[in-house]
């Protein structure tokens, strides 16, 4: 069990080597089921569409963990008004997204000029990482990839227990089974509401603090950035649930 | 797909390589031209964010000499169309990109650049 700030976080480490665990339970699975996955994952989440709809014309963004790249062509009302590049590890998923701009790489690493993007999204990706530390790293990479002056970020965490997908559990308690691999145990709605919410915010806060960024909830409109404490930081603009997904929208500011 | 719009955002991220780490240099490229819808508002909005010197250098490496060395201030339609072509219609389907600092090589295969590092190279 790890502790982030005051929140208790139950990690889902199932192996001595989290990277090996992710390779076995996430990357290999996705690569194998790429075509099936793609055919069942064509519908964009409404909140993600709305976020992209509100991005100013001429901005470029990163979809970190893009999968089959379904968000890359948005917004559909005016295609090509903004430009999103997709990053993923799975070559089979990327080959499905080839008409857009895609790059093979790891959400834990980088490969971009610092602050190159105006916005970044991470949709249903974070829960695939097997430890809290690795999730914090992914969020740090998002923070680094966007402009420190105006970069907008949307993080969307899939808390669904949809049985047929093989996911590293995000909010679930784990128990050790006889094969040495821990499996998800039962979960209540209460767990979901309290834990995913708190943990996603904690992970965002931890990532910001490691980078020396101030974290503010909604800044008062009249005061704005000038009145905020510190020289640069993040402001959480919105957070909440969409069906069984938890999301946080924030932006980076700098004085 | 590696187009120059993507390339303009990339930088080497090998361990310890934090300065002079872009633009990655193209070599052994196989190119294809594929038409893309022209959106002048996008090009106009994106122009101030382009690393201009990196774009000019990269376009020359792959054989396009149409861009002026300085970012122009007058944006007529012809220029926006030319910039659209350079950014979005030239595809590097095969080849490699080399870091100017540490010389790490990132391969491009079937139009997809591979930015993955080996474990010992990750920062
Ligand atoms: Zn390098």
Tab-separated table of C-alpha atoms and ligand atoms in Angstrom:
chain	number	residue	atom	x	y	z
A	1	UNK	CA	0.000	0.000	0.000
A	2	UNK	CA	1.350	3.379	-0.955
A	3	UNK	CA	0.401	6.738	0.442
A	4	UNK	CA	-0.048	9.834	-1.639
A	5	UNK	CA	-0.614	12.892	0.481
A	6	UNK	CA	-3.300	11.971	2.969
A	7	UNK	CA	-5.115	9.499	0.746
A	8	UNK	CA	-4.519	5.820	1.155
A	9	UNK	CA	-3.928	4.210	-2.179
A	10	UNK	CA	-4.110	0.506	-2.706
A	11	UNK	CA	-1.799	-0.388	-5.542
A	12	UNK	CA	-2.356	-3.317	-7.816
A	13	UNK	CA	1.174	-4.599	-8.136
A	14	UNK	CA	0.889	-8.194	-9.129
A	15	UNK	CA	4.395	-8.971	-10.026
A	16	UNK	CA	7.858	-7.919	-8.948
A	17	UNK	CA	8.200	-6.151	-12.246
A	18	UNK	CA	5.324	-3.838	-13.153
A	19	UNK	CA	6.596	-3.355	-16.694
A	20	UNK	CA	6.553	-7.113	-17.247
A	21	UNK	CA	3.054	-7.253	-15.815
A	22	UNK	CA	1.838	-4.542	-18.174
A	23	UNK	CA	3.553	-6.224	-21.087
A	24	UNK	CA	1.757	-9.475	-20.314
A	25	UNK	CA	-1.654	-8.180	-19.332
A	26	UNK	CA	-1.989	-5.018	-21.363
A	27	UNK	CA	0.310	-4.691	-24.378
A	28	UNK	CA	0.178	-8.283	-25.561
A	29	UNK	CA	-3.546	-8.499	-25.031
A	30	UNK	CA	-4.266	-5.309	-26.927
A	31	UNK	CA	-2.003	-6.265	-29.755
A	32	UNK	CA	-3.768	-9.628	-30.034
A	33	UNK	CA	-7.300	-8.270	-29.813
A	34	UNK	CA	-6.621	-5.108	-31.831
A	35	UNK	CA	-9.202	-5.784	-34.525
A	36	UNK	CA	-11.906	-6.924	-32.144
A	37	UNK	CA	-11.139	-4.059	-29.789
A	38	UNK	CA	-11.303	-1.571	-32.602
A	39	UNK	CA	-14.669	-2.809	-33.826
A	40	UNK	CA	-16.144	-2.403	-30.349
A	41	UNK	CA	-14.549	0.944	-29.564
A	42	UNK	CA	-15.643	3.254	-32.311
A	43	UNK	CA	-17.809	5.581	-30.283
A	44	UNK	CA	-16.103	8.595	-28.749
A	45	UNK	CA	-17.064	9.476	-25.185
A	46	UNK	CA	-19.238	12.639	-25.276
A	47	UNK	CA	-17.051	14.516	-22.817
A	48	UNK	CA	-13.965	13.922	-24.928
A	49	UNK	CA	-15.765	15.166	-28.023
A	50	UNK	CA	-16.854	18.242	-26.120
A	51	UNK	CA	-13.319	18.928	-24.877
A	52	UNK	CA	-11.960	18.730	-28.446
A	53	UNK	CA	-14.867	20.773	-29.799
A	54	UNK	CA	-13.813	23.632	-27.508
A	55	UNK	CA	-10.130	23.638	-28.539
A	56	UNK	CA	-9.222	26.798	-30.523
A	57	UNK	CA	-8.513	26.490	-34.247
A	58	UNK	CA	-4.872	25.948	-35.151
A	59	UNK	CA	-3.947	24.126	-31.956
A	60	UNK	CA	-2.088	20.807	-31.975
A	61	UNK	CA	-2.511	18.088	-29.372
A	62	UNK	CA	-1.400	14.702	-28.128
A	63	UNK	CA	-3.599	11.655	-27.551
A	64	UNK	CA	-1.433	9.642	-25.155
A	65	UNK	CA	-2.470	5.977	-25.393
A	66	UNK	CA	-4.494	6.531	-28.553
A	67	UNK	CA	-5.280	2.880	-29.314
A	68	UNK	CA	-7.060	2.775	-32.647
A	69	UNK	CA	-6.986	6.565	-32.843
A	70	UNK	CA	-10.714	7.211	-32.695
A	71	UNK	CA	-10.286	10.708	-31.240
A	72	UNK	CA	-7.751	11.847	-33.815
A	73	UNK	CA	-10.254	12.951	-36.509
A	74	UNK	CA	-12.403	15.033	-34.109
A	75	UNK	CA	-14.104	17.454	-34.156
A	76	UNK	CA	-16.244	16.049	-36.954
A	77	UNK	CA	-18.142	19.283	-37.566
A	78	UNK	CA	-14.996	20.950	-38.899
A	79	UNK	CA	-12.292	18.351	-39.562
A	80	UNK	CA	-8.736	19.618	-39.789
A	81	UNK	CA	-9.479	22.681	-37.651
A	82	UNK	CA	-7.165	21.239	-34.973
A	83	UNK	CA	-4.629	18.435	-35.288
A	84	UNK	CA	-4.137	15.585	-32.808
A	85	UNK	CA	-1.234	13.132	-32.957
A	86	UNK	CA	-1.698	9.713	-31.378
A	87	UNK	CA	0.832	7.811	-29.284
A	88	UNK	CA	0.574	4.090	-28.525
A	89	UNK	CA	2.736	1.020	-27.972
A	90	UNK	CA	0.630	-1.396	-29.985
A	91	UNK	CA	1.671	-1.521	-33.658
A	92	UNK	CA	-1.517	-3.383	-34.578
A	93	UNK	CA	-3.749	-0.724	-33.066
A	94	UNK	CA	-1.671	2.015	-34.683
A	95	UNK	CA	-1.940	0.370	-38.085
A	96	UNK	CA	-5.711	0.874	-37.778
A	97	UNK	CA	-5.129	4.575	-37.142
A	98	UNK	CA	-2.697	5.109	-40.002
A	99	UNK	CA	-4.735	7.668	-41.852
A	100	UNK	CA	-4.081	10.058	-38.961
A	101	UNK	CA	-0.766	11.046	-37.404
A	102	UNK	CA	0.427	8.308	-35.080
A	103	UNK	CA	3.677	7.578	-33.311
A	104	UNK	CA	4.779	4.331	-31.700
A	105	UNK	CA	5.980	5.001	-28.192
A	106	UNK	CA	5.306	4.645	-24.508
A	107	UNK	CA	3.039	6.799	-22.376
A	108	UNK	CA	5.705	6.574	-19.635
A	109	UNK	CA	8.417	8.018	-21.833
A	110	UNK	CA	8.413	11.060	-24.055
A	111	UNK	CA	9.742	11.877	-27.458
A	112	UNK	CA	8.314	15.381	-27.810
A	113	UNK	CA	9.769	18.830	-27.574
A	114	UNK	CA	8.880	20.121	-24.121
A	115	UNK	CA	5.672	22.118	-24.251
A	116	UNK	CA	5.201	21.339	-27.949
A	117	UNK	CA	1.467	20.712	-27.630
A	118	UNK	CA	-1.442	23.008	-26.901
A	119	UNK	CA	-3.523	20.198	-25.414
A	120	UNK	CA	-3.203	16.573	-24.404
A	121	UNK	CA	-5.713	13.842	-23.652
A	122	UNK	CA	-5.320	10.552	-21.832
A	123	UNK	CA	-8.447	8.477	-22.303
A	124	UNK	CA	-8.948	5.146	-20.545
A	125	UNK	CA	-5.208	4.611	-20.341
A	126	UNK	CA	-4.054	5.440	-16.828
A	127	UNK	CA	-5.634	2.391	-15.218
A	128	UNK	CA	-3.468	0.110	-17.347
A	129	UNK	CA	-0.385	1.136	-15.410
A	130	UNK	CA	0.328	-1.280	-12.593
A	131	UNK	CA	1.594	1.059	-9.881
A	132	UNK	CA	0.740	4.504	-8.519
A	133	UNK	CA	4.264	5.714	-9.294
A	134	UNK	CA	3.892	4.764	-12.935
A	135	UNK	CA	0.525	6.515	-13.157
A	136	UNK	CA	2.099	9.645	-11.687
A	137	UNK	CA	4.845	9.400	-14.313
A	138	UNK	CA	2.285	9.227	-17.123
A	139	UNK	CA	0.595	12.377	-15.822
A	140	UNK	CA	3.976	14.128	-15.543
A	141	UNK	CA	4.648	13.302	-19.190
A	142	UNK	CA	1.301	14.892	-20.071
A	143	UNK	CA	2.151	18.023	-18.088
A	144	UNK	CA	5.577	18.236	-19.779
A	145	UNK	CA	4.166	17.783	-23.260
A	146	UNK	CA	1.882	20.831	-23.197
A	147	UNK	CA	2.590	24.550	-23.211
A	148	UNK	CA	3.326	25.821	-19.683
A	149	UNK	CA	1.350	28.961	-20.561
A	150	UNK	CA	-1.927	27.565	-21.832
A	151	UNK	CA	-1.782	23.765	-22.240
A	152	UNK	CA	-5.117	22.045	-21.662
A	153	UNK	CA	-5.358	18.474	-20.410
A	154	UNK	CA	-8.182	15.964	-20.157
A	155	UNK	CA	-7.643	12.764	-18.177
A	156	UNK	CA	-10.354	10.174	-18.378
A	157	UNK	CA	-10.172	7.086	-16.219
A	158	UNK	CA	-12.079	3.989	-17.040
A	159	UNK	CA	-13.502	2.516	-13.865
A	160	UNK	CA	-15.612	-0.076	-15.610
A	161	UNK	CA	-15.337	-3.727	-14.664
A	162	UNK	CA	-16.515	-4.866	-18.072
A	163	UNK	CA	-15.716	-8.563	-17.828
A	164	UNK	CA	-14.496	-9.291	-21.325
A	165	UNK	CA	-11.691	-6.760	-21.358
A	166	UNK	CA	-8.474	-7.505	-19.600
A	167	UNK	CA	-7.513	-4.458	-17.629
A	168	UNK	CA	-5.180	-3.759	-14.846
A	169	UNK	CA	-7.649	-2.876	-12.116
A	170	UNK	CA	-7.768	0.774	-11.309
A	171	UNK	CA	-9.801	1.146	-8.152
A	172	UNK	CA	-10.234	-2.440	-7.199
A	173	UNK	CA	-9.105	-4.247	-4.160
A	174	UNK	CA	-6.960	-7.178	-5.083
A	175	UNK	CA	-6.595	-10.600	-3.580
A	176	UNK	CA	-3.915	-13.159	-4.206
A	177	UNK	CA	-5.088	-16.280	-5.910
A	178	UNK	CA	-3.356	-19.620	-5.906
A	179	UNK	CA	-1.511	-18.930	-9.132
A	180	UNK	CA	0.282	-16.033	-7.500
A	181	UNK	CA	-1.435	-13.491	-9.723
A	182	UNK	CA	-3.796	-11.193	-7.938
A	183	UNK	CA	-7.291	-10.891	-9.274
A	184	UNK	CA	-9.810	-8.181	-8.778
A	185	UNK	CA	-12.143	-8.680	-5.881
A	186	UNK	CA	-15.652	-7.357	-5.571
A	187	UNK	CA	-16.258	-3.657	-5.545
A	188	UNK	CA	-19.094	-1.438	-4.484
A	189	UNK	CA	-20.354	1.808	-5.885
A	190	UNK	CA	-19.164	3.460	-2.746
A	191	UNK	CA	-15.629	2.283	-3.462
A	192	UNK	CA	-15.877	3.678	-6.922
A	193	UNK	CA	-17.055	7.103	-5.908
A	194	UNK	CA	-14.641	7.588	-3.085
A	195	UNK	CA	-11.557	5.918	-4.434
A	196	UNK	CA	-11.307	6.703	-8.123
A	197	UNK	CA	-12.186	10.291	-7.520
A	198	UNK	CA	-9.681	10.756	-4.722
A	199	UNK	CA	-6.936	8.780	-6.404
A	200	UNK	CA	-7.148	10.442	-9.769
A	201	UNK	CA	-6.926	13.853	-8.130
A	202	UNK	CA	-4.103	12.669	-5.881
A	203	UNK	CA	-2.160	11.338	-8.838
A	204	UNK	CA	-2.576	14.645	-10.658
A	205	UNK	CA	-1.537	16.574	-7.561
A	206	UNK	CA	1.477	14.361	-6.945
A	207	UNK	CA	2.623	14.733	-10.564
A	208	UNK	CA	2.284	18.520	-10.373
A	209	UNK	CA	4.134	18.751	-7.078
A	210	UNK	CA	7.015	16.638	-8.371
A	211	UNK	CA	7.362	19.187	-11.174
A	212	UNK	CA	7.154	22.170	-8.835
A	213	UNK	CA	3.738	23.227	-10.125
A	214	UNK	CA	1.206	24.812	-7.792
A	215	UNK	CA	-2.147	23.072	-7.735
A	216	UNK	CA	-5.223	25.204	-7.478
A	217	UNK	CA	-8.864	24.320	-7.626
A	218	UNK	CA	-10.968	26.693	-9.694
A	219	UNK	CA	-9.343	30.138	-9.551
A	220	UNK	CA	-11.841	32.892	-8.917
A	221	UNK	CA	-12.632	34.498	-12.243
A	222	UNK	CA	-12.085	38.037	-10.984
A	223	UNK	CA	-8.698	37.136	-9.514
A	224	UNK	CA	-7.389	34.767	-12.149
A	225	UNK	CA	-3.822	33.626	-12.522
A	226	UNK	CA	-2.239	36.880	-11.327
A	227	UNK	CA	-3.645	36.362	-7.851
A	228	UNK	CA	-2.646	32.720	-7.665
A	229	UNK	CA	0.174	31.629	-5.425
A	230	UNK	CA	3.460	30.715	-7.145
A	231	UNK	CA	4.859	31.318	-10.625
A	232	UNK	CA	3.341	28.404	-12.475
A	233	UNK	CA	0.809	25.732	-11.802
A	234	UNK	CA	-2.215	23.785	-12.816
A	235	UNK	CA	-5.828	24.643	-12.290
A	236	UNK	CA	-8.455	21.947	-12.175
A	237	UNK	CA	-11.280	23.296	-14.314
A	238	UNK	CA	-13.712	20.430	-13.990
A	239	UNK	CA	-13.933	16.921	-12.647
A	240	UNK	CA	-16.651	14.363	-12.243
A	241	UNK	CA	-18.247	11.211	-13.561
A	242	UNK	CA	-19.497	10.305	-16.987
A	243	UNK	CA	-21.221	6.958	-16.617
A	244	UNK	CA	-18.579	4.725	-15.063
A	245	UNK	CA	-15.671	6.953	-16.011
A	246	UNK	CA	-14.033	9.606	-13.928
A	247	UNK	CA	-12.536	12.659	-15.614
A	248	UNK	CA	-10.417	15.662	-14.734
A	249	UNK	CA	-9.938	18.656	-16.970
A	250	UNK	CA	-7.151	21.082	-16.137
A	251	UNK	CA	-4.800	23.574	-17.696
A	252	UNK	CA	-1.263	24.802	-17.068
A	253	UNK	CA	-0.726	28.450	-16.230
A	254	UNK	CA	2.384	30.551	-15.870
A	255	UNK	CA	2.846	34.186	-14.848
B	1	UNK	CA	2.443	8.618	-40.320
B	2	UNK	CA	5.515	10.735	-40.381
B	3	UNK	CA	4.693	14.018	-41.954
B	4	UNK	CA	6.633	17.176	-41.221
B	5	UNK	CA	3.896	18.372	-38.864
B	6	UNK	CA	4.612	15.331	-36.666
B	7	UNK	CA	8.356	15.642	-37.076
B	8	UNK	CA	8.222	19.280	-35.903
B	9	UNK	CA	6.909	18.094	-32.512
B	10	UNK	CA	9.400	15.263	-31.956
B	11	UNK	CA	12.593	15.401	-29.923
B	12	UNK	CA	15.066	12.786	-28.767
B	13	UNK	CA	14.297	11.512	-25.267
B	14	UNK	CA	17.167	9.130	-24.643
B	15	UNK	CA	18.655	9.205	-21.153
B	16	UNK	CA	20.632	12.393	-20.565
B	17	UNK	CA	19.784	13.859	-23.963
B	18	UNK	CA	18.034	17.092	-23.054
B	19	UNK	CA	19.585	19.813	-25.202
B	20	UNK	CA	20.175	20.173	-28.938
B	21	UNK	CA	17.895	17.100	-29.182
B	22	UNK	CA	15.843	18.242	-32.201
B	23	UNK	CA	15.208	18.415	-35.090
B	24	UNK	CA	15.855	14.742	-35.699
B	25	UNK	CA	17.737	14.317	-38.998
B	26	UNK	CA	16.078	12.289	-41.739
B	27	UNK	CA	18.008	9.712	-43.707
B	28	UNK	CA	17.284	6.917	-46.211
B	29	UNK	CA	13.753	8.173	-46.693
B	30	UNK	CA	11.085	6.750	-48.978
B	31	UNK	CA	8.483	9.419	-49.657
B	32	UNK	CA	4.906	9.433	-50.856
B	33	UNK	CA	2.691	12.391	-51.687
B	34	UNK	CA	-0.902	12.091	-50.516
B	35	UNK	CA	-3.394	14.867	-50.912
B	36	UNK	CA	-4.966	16.259	-47.725
B	37	UNK	CA	-7.882	18.669	-47.257
B	38	UNK	CA	-6.643	22.250	-47.058
B	39	UNK	CA	-7.825	24.118	-43.966
B	40	UNK	CA	-6.329	27.648	-44.156
B	41	UNK	CA	-7.578	28.557	-40.659
B	42	UNK	CA	-5.656	25.662	-39.187
B	43	UNK	CA	-2.446	26.572	-41.004
B	44	UNK	CA	-2.745	30.224	-39.977
B	45	UNK	CA	-3.330	29.229	-36.330
B	46	UNK	CA	-0.543	26.659	-36.274
B	47	UNK	CA	2.080	28.858	-37.953
B	48	UNK	CA	3.222	30.737	-34.811
B	49	UNK	CA	3.809	27.421	-32.973
B	50	UNK	CA	6.016	25.897	-35.652
B	51	UNK	CA	9.732	25.584	-34.919
B	52	UNK	CA	10.461	27.278	-38.212
B	53	UNK	CA	14.182	26.554	-38.575
B	54	UNK	CA	13.558	22.884	-37.777
B	55	UNK	CA	10.823	22.712	-40.418
B	56	UNK	CA	12.957	24.359	-43.114
B	57	UNK	CA	15.899	22.078	-42.346
B	58	UNK	CA	13.764	18.928	-42.335
B	59	UNK	CA	11.948	19.825	-45.553
B	60	UNK	CA	15.297	20.350	-47.306
B	61	UNK	CA	16.581	17.020	-46.014
B	62	UNK	CA	13.707	15.286	-47.764
B	63	UNK	CA	14.095	17.308	-50.946
B	64	UNK	CA	11.545	20.121	-50.688
B	65	UNK	CA	13.083	23.576	-51.009
B	66	UNK	CA	9.886	25.610	-51.279
B	67	UNK	CA	9.897	27.217	-47.813
B	68	UNK	CA	11.656	30.556	-47.201
B	69	UNK	CA	14.401	30.541	-44.525
B	70	UNK	CA	12.492	33.116	-42.453
B	71	UNK	CA	8.917	32.701	-41.282
B	72	UNK	CA	6.999	35.134	-43.530
B	73	UNK	CA	4.855	37.864	-42.060
B	74	UNK	CA	2.576	38.296	-45.059
B	75	UNK	CA	0.338	35.257	-45.291
B	76	UNK	CA	-1.190	35.027	-48.744
B	77	UNK	CA	-3.195	32.050	-49.888
B	78	UNK	CA	-0.380	30.667	-52.042
B	79	UNK	CA	1.974	30.563	-49.104
B	80	UNK	CA	-0.609	28.922	-46.819
B	81	UNK	CA	-1.239	26.277	-49.496
B	82	UNK	CA	2.481	25.634	-49.884
B	83	UNK	CA	2.910	25.315	-46.132
B	84	UNK	CA	-0.093	22.967	-45.990
B	85	UNK	CA	1.577	20.819	-48.638
B	86	UNK	CA	4.906	20.666	-46.796
B	87	UNK	CA	3.350	19.956	-43.392
B	88	UNK	CA	0.587	17.546	-44.320
B	89	UNK	CA	1.010	16.026	-47.775
B	90	UNK	CA	4.581	14.709	-47.833
B	91	UNK	CA	4.724	11.338	-46.102
B	92	UNK	CA	7.899	9.654	-44.994
B	93	UNK	CA	6.887	6.007	-45.290
B	94	UNK	CA	10.296	4.452	-44.594
B	95	UNK	CA	13.584	5.751	-43.287
B	96	UNK	CA	15.133	6.861	-40.042
B	97	UNK	CA	15.534	9.895	-37.841
B	98	UNK	CA	18.799	10.555	-36.004
B	99	UNK	CA	19.274	12.745	-32.939
B	100	UNK	CA	21.691	15.631	-33.669
B	101	UNK	CA	23.022	15.398	-30.112
B	102	UNK	CA	23.422	11.737	-29.093
B	103	UNK	CA	22.937	10.186	-32.542
B	104	UNK	CA	20.240	7.820	-31.370
B	105	UNK	CA	18.399	6.446	-34.413
B	106	UNK	CA	14.599	6.246	-34.481
B	107	UNK	CA	13.360	4.045	-37.333
B	108	UNK	CA	10.296	4.728	-39.496
B	109	UNK	CA	8.506	1.696	-40.833
B	110	UNK	CA	5.242	1.548	-42.825
B	111	UNK	CA	4.814	5.240	-42.079
B	112	UNK	CA	4.997	4.842	-38.296
B	113	UNK	CA	7.956	6.307	-36.402
B	114	UNK	CA	9.184	4.179	-33.527
B	115	UNK	CA	10.126	6.351	-30.557
B	116	UNK	CA	10.450	3.436	-28.123
B	117	UNK	CA	13.764	3.181	-26.328
B	118	UNK	CA	15.520	0.114	-24.976
B	119	UNK	CA	15.254	-0.151	-21.198
B	120	UNK	CA	18.781	1.137	-20.493
B	121	UNK	CA	18.170	4.203	-22.670
B	122	UNK	CA	15.086	5.442	-20.793
B	123	UNK	CA	15.646	8.463	-18.585
C	1	LIG	ZN1	19.516	12.266	-28.336
